[in-house]
mmCIF file of C-alpha atoms and ligand atoms in Angstrom:
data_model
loop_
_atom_site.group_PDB
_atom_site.id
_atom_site.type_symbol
_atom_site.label_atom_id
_atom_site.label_comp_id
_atom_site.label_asym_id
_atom_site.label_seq_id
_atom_site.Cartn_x
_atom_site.Cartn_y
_atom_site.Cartn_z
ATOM 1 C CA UNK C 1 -15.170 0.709 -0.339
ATOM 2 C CA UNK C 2 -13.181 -1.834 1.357
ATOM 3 C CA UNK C 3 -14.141 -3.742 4.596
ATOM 4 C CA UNK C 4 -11.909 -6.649 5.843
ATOM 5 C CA UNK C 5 -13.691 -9.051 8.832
ATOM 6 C CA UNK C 6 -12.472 -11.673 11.090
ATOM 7 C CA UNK C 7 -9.677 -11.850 9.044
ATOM 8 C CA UNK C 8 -7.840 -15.281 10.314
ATOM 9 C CA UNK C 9 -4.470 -15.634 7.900
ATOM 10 C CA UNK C 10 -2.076 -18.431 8.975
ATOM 11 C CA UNK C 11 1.648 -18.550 7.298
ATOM 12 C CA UNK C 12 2.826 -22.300 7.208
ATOM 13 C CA UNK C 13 1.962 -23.562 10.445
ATOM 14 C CA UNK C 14 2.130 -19.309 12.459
ATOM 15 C CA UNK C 15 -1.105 -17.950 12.826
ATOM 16 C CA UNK C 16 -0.122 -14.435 11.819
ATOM 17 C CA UNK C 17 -3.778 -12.633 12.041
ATOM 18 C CA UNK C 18 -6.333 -13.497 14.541
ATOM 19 C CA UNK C 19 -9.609 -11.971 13.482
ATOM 20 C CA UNK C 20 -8.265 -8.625 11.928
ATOM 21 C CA UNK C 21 -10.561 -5.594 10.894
ATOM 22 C CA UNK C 22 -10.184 -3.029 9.128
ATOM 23 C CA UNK C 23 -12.787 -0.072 6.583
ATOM 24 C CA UNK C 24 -11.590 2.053 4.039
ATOM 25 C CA UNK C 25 -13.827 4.577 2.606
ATOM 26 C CA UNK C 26 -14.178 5.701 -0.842
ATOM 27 C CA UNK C 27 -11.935 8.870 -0.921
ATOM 28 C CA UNK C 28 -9.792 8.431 2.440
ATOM 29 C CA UNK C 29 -6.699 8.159 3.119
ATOM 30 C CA UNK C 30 -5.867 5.304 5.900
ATOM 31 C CA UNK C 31 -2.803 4.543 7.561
ATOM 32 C CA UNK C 32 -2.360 0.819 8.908
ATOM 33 C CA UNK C 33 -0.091 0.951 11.578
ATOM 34 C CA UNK C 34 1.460 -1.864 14.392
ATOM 35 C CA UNK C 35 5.356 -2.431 15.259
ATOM 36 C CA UNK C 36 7.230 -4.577 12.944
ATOM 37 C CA UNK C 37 5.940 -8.441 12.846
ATOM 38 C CA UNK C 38 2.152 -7.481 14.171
ATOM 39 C CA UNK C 39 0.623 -8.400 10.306
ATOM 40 C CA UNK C 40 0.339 -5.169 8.537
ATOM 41 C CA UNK C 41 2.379 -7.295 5.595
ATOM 42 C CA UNK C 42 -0.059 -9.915 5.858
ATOM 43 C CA UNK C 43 -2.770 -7.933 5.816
ATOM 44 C CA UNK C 44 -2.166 -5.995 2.764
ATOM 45 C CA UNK C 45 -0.987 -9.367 0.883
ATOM 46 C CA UNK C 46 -4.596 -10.887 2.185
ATOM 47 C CA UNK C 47 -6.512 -8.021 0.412
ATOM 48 C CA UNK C 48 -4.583 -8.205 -2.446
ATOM 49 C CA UNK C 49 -4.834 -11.642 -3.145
ATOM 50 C CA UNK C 50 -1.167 -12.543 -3.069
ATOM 51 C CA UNK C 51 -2.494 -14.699 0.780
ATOM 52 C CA UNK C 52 -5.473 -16.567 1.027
ATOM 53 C CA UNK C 53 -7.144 -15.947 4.338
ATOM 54 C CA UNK C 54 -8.181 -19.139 6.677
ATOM 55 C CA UNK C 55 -11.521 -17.371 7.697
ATOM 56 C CA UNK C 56 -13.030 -14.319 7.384
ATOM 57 C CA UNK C 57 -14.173 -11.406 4.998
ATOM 58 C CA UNK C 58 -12.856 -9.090 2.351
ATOM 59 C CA UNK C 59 -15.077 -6.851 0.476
ATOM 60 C CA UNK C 60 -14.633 -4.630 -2.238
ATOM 61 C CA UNK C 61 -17.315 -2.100 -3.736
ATOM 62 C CA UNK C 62 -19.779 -4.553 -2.173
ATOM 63 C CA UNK C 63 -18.244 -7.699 -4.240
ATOM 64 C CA UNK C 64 -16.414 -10.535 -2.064
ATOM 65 C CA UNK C 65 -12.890 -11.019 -2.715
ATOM 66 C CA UNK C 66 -11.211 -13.103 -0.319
ATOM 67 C CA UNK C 67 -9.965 -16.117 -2.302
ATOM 68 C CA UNK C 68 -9.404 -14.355 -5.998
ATOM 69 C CA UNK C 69 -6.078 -14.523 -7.381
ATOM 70 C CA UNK C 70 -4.143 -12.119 -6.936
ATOM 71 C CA UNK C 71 -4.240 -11.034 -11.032
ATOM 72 C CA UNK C 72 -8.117 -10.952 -10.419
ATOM 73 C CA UNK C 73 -8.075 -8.185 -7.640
ATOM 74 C CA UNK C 74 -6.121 -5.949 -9.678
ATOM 75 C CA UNK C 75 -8.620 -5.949 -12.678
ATOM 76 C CA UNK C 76 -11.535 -5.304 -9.725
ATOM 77 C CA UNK C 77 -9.542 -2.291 -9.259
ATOM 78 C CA UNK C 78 -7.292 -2.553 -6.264
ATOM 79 C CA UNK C 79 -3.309 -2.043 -7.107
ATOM 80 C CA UNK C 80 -0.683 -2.760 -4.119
ATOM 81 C CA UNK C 81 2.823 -1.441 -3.936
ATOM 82 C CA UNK C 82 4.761 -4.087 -2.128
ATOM 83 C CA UNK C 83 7.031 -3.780 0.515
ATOM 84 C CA UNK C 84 10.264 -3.067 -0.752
ATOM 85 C CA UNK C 85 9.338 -1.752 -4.098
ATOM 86 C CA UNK C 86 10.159 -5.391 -5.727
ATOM 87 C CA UNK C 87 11.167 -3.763 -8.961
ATOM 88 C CA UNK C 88 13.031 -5.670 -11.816
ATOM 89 C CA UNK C 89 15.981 -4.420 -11.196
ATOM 90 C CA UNK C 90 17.876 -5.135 -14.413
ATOM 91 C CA UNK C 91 14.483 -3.466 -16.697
ATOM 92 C CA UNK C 92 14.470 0.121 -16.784
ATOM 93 C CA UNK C 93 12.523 2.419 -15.633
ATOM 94 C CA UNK C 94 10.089 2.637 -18.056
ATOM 95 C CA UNK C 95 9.579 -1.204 -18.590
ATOM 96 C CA UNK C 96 9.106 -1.499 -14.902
ATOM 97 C CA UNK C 97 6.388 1.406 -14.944
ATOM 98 C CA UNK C 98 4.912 -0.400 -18.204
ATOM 99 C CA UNK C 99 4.193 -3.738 -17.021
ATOM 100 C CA UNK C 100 2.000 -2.098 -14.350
ATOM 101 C CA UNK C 101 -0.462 -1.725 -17.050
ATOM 102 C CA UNK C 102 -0.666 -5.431 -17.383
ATOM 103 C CA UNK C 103 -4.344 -6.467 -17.197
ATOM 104 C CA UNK C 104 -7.292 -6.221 -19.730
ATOM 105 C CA UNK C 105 -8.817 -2.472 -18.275
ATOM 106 C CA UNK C 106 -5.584 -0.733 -18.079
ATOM 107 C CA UNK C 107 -3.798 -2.432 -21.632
ATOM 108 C CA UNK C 108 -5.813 -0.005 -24.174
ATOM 109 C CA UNK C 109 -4.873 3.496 -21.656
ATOM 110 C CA UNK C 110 -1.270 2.461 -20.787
ATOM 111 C CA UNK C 111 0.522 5.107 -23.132
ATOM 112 C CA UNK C 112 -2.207 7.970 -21.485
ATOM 113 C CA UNK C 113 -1.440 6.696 -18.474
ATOM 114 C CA UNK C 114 1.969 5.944 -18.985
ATOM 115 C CA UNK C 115 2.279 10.034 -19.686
ATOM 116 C CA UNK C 116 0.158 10.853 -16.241
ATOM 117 C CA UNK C 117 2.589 9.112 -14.000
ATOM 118 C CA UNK C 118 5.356 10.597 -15.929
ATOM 119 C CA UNK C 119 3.752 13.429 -14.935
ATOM 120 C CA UNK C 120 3.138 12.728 -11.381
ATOM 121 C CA UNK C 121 6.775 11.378 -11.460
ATOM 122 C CA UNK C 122 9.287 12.886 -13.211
ATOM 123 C CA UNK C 123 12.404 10.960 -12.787
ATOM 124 C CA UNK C 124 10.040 8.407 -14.524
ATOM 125 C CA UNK C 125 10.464 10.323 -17.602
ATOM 126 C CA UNK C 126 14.304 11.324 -16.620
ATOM 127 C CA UNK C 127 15.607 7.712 -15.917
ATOM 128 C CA UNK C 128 13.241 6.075 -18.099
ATOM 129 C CA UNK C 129 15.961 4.324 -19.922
ATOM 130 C CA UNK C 130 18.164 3.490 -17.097
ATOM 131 C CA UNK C 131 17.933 0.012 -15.221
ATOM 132 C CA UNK C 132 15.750 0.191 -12.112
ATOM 133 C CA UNK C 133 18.563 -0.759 -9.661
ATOM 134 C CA UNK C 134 20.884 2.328 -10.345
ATOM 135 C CA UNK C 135 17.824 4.850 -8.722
ATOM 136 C CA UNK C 136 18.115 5.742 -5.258
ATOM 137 C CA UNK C 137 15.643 4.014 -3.104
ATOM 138 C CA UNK C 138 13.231 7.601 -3.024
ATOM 139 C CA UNK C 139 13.455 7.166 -6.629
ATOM 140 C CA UNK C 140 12.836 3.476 -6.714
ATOM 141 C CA UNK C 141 9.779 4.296 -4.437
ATOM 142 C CA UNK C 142 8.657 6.266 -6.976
ATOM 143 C CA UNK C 143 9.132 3.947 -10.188
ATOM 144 C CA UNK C 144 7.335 1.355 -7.648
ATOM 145 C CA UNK C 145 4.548 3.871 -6.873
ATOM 146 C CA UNK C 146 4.126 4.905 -10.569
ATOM 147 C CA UNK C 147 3.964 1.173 -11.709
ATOM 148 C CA UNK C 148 1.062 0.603 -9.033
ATOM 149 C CA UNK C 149 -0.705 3.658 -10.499
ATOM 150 C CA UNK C 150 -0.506 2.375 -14.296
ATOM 151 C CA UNK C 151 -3.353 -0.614 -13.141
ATOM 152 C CA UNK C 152 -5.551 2.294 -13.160
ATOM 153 C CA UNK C 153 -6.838 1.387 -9.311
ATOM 154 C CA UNK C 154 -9.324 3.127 -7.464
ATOM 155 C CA UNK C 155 -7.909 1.751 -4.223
ATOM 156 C CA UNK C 156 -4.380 1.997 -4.211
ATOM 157 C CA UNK C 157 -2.255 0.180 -1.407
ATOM 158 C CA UNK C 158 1.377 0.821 -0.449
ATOM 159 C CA UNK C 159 3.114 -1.020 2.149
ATOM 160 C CA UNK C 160 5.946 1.468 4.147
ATOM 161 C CA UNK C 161 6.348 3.458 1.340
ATOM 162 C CA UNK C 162 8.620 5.685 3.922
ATOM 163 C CA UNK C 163 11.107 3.148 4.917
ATOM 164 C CA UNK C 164 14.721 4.159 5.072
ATOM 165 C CA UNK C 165 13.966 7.492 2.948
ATOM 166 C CA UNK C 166 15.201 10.819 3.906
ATOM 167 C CA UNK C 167 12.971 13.332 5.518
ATOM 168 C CA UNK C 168 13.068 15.277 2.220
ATOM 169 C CA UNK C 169 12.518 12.415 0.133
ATOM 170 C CA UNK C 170 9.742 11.274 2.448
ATOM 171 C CA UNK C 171 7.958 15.056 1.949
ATOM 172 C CA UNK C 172 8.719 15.005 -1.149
ATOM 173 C CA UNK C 173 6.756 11.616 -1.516
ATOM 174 C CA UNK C 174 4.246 12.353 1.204
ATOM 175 C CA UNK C 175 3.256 15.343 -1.543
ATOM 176 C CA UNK C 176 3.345 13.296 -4.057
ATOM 177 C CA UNK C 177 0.628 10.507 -2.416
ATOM 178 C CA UNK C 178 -1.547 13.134 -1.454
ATOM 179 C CA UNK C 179 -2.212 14.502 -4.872
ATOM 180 C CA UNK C 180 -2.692 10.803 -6.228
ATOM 181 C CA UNK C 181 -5.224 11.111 -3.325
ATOM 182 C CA UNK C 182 -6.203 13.930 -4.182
ATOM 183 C CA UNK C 183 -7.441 13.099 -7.832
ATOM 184 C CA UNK C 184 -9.619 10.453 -6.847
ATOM 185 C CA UNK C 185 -7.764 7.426 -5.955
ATOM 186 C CA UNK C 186 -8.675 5.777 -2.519
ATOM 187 C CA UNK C 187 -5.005 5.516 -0.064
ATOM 188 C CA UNK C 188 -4.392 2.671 1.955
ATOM 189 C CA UNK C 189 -0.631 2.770 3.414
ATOM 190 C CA UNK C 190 1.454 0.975 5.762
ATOM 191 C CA UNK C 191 3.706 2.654 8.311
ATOM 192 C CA UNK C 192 5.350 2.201 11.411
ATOM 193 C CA UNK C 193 6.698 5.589 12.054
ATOM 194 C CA UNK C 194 3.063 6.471 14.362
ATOM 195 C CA UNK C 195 3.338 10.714 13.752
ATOM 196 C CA UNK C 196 4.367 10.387 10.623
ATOM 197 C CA UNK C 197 1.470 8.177 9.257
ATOM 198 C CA UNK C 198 -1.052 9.896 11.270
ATOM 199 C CA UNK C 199 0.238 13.517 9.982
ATOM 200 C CA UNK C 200 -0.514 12.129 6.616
ATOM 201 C CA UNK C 201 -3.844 9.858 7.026
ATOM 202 C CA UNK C 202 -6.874 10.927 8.620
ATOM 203 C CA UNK C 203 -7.727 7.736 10.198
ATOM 204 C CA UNK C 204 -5.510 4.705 11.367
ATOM 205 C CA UNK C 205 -5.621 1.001 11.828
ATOM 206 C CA UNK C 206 -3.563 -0.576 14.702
ATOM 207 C CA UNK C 207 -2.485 -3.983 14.658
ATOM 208 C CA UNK C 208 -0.946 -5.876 17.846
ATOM 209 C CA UNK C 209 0.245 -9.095 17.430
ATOM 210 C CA UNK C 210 -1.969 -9.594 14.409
ATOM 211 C CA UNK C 211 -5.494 -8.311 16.105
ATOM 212 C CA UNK C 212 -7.019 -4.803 15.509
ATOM 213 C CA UNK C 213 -6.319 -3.506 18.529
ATOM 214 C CA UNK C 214 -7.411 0.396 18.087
ATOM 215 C CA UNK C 215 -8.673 2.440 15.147
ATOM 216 C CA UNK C 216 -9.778 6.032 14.866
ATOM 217 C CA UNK C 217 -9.312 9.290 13.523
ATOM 218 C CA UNK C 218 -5.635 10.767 13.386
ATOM 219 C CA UNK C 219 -5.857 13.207 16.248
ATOM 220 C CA UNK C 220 -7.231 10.786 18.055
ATOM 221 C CA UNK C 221 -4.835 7.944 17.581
ATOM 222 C CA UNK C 222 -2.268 10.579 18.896
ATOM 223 C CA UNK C 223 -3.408 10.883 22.120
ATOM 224 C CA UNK C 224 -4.540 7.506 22.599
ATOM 225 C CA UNK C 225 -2.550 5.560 25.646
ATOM 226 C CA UNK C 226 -3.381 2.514 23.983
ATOM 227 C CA UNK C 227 -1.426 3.683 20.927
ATOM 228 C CA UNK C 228 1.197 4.923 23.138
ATOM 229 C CA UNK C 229 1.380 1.698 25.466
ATOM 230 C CA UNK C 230 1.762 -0.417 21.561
ATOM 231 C CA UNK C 231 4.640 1.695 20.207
ATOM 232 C CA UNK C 232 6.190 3.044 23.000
ATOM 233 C CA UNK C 233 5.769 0.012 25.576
ATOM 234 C CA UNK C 234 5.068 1.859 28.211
HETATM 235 N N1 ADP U 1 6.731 -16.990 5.512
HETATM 236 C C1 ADP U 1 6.522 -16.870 6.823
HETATM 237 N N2 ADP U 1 6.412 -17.955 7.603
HETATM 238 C C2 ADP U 1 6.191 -17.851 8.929
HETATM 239 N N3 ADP U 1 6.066 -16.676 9.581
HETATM 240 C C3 ADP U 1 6.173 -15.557 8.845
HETATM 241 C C4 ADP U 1 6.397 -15.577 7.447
HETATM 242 N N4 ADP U 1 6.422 -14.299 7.006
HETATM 243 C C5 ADP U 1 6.223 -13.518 8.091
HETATM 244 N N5 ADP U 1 6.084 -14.269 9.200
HETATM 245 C C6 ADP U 1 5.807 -13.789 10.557
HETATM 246 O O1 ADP U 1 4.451 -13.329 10.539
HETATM 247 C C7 ADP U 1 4.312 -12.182 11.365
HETATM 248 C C8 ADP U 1 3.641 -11.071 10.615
HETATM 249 O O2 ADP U 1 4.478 -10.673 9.542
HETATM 250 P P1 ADP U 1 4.181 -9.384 8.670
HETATM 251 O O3 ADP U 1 2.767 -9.401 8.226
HETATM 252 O O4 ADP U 1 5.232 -9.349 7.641
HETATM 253 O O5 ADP U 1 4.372 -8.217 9.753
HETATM 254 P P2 ADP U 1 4.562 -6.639 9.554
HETATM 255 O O6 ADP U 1 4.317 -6.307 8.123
HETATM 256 O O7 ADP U 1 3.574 -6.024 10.493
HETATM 257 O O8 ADP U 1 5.964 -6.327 9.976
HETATM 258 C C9 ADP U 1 5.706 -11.860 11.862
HETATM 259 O O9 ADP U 1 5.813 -12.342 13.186
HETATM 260 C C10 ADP U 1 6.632 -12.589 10.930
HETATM 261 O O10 ADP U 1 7.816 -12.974 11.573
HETATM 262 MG MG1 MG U 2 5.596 -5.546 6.681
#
């Protein structure tokens, strides 16, 4: 569904990815993982259109993308949660969620769609009214998650949706991304907790210093020594 090549991405004059892979298939559920700086951010922007890579290739459902604005890649179908939520903090709830329905496809559903992630969510519906900076930050995860879901994606990308949360707020979450898995949307998520992502995803990315470094299933991953030398330096 997706495939990323050779992916070279610089950031003023830092190189920040040197020739970065990475394959999601329709249906998974991929964690990208790497200790904090090694491009994961970068990545994700890439793919999403928000950075335009130096060299290499993105493709998506066989289409190239690398290059399209960002506003272009969501109406192909590919929605991306950013790291740290990036709500408007002074709209509510239910604005925020709203103007996730933005583009041409999603406009005519938003008020079907608008009651699914209600659904999904339901301090959507509870704090609808209520400005998004008063919500906890599970909750804002949510509002952030629920917004990405109202572009109607079929490849849905999250960047450390985990961060800073609570172990029941991050179950109650992980529950919550599996179902949207679940029903047919395509997962690709960033985190650097290693057990955590890899209890969750069934494969895993590895980025070092902005290269692909390892990749495999979950199990695997776990009892790599590569993985182990990366995150636990030793
Ligand atoms: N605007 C920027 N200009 C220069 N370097 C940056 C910029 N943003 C991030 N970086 C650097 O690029 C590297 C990769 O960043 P990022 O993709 O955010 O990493 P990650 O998400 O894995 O923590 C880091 O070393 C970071 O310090
Ligand atoms: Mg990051």
């Amino acid at each position: 569904m997706l495939e990323v090549s050779g992916l070279d991405v610089l950031l003023g004059d830092y190189q920040a990815l040197w020739g970065a892979r990475l394959a999601v298939e329709r249906g998974e559920m991929v964690a990208l993982l790497g200790p904090n700086g090694s491009g994961k951010s970068t990545l994700m922007n890439s793919v999403s259109g928000l950075l335009r890579p130096r060299a290499g290739a993105i493709t998506f459902e066989g289409e190239p993308i690398a290059g399209l604005p960002a506003h272009r890649i969501v109406g192909r179908g590919i929605a991306h949660v950013l790291e740290r939520r990036r709500l408007f903090p002074y709209l509510s709830v239910r604005q925020n969620v709203w103007l996730g329905g933005y583009h041409a496809a999603a406009r005519g559903a938003r008020e079907a769609e608008y009651q699914r992630v209600a659904e999904l969510f339901p301090i959507v519906a509870a704090r609808a009214g209520q400005p998004a900076h008063t919500l906890s930050g599970g909750e804002q995860q949510m509002v952030a998650i629920a917004r990405g879901l109202m572009a109607r994606p079929r490849l849905l990308m999250i960047d450390e949706p985990f961060l800073g949360l609570a172990p029941q707020v991050v179950a109650h979450l992980t529950e919550a991304i599996r179902r949207i898995n679940r029903d047919g949307v395509t997962l690709l998520f960033i985190e650097q907790n290693v057990e955590l992502a890899l209890s969750i995803a069934a494969r895993g990315y590895v980025l070092e210093s902005g290269r692909t470094v390892v990749d495999g299933r979950s199990a695997e991953l776990l009892r790599s020594p590569e993985v182990r030398r990366i995150f636990l330096g030793g």
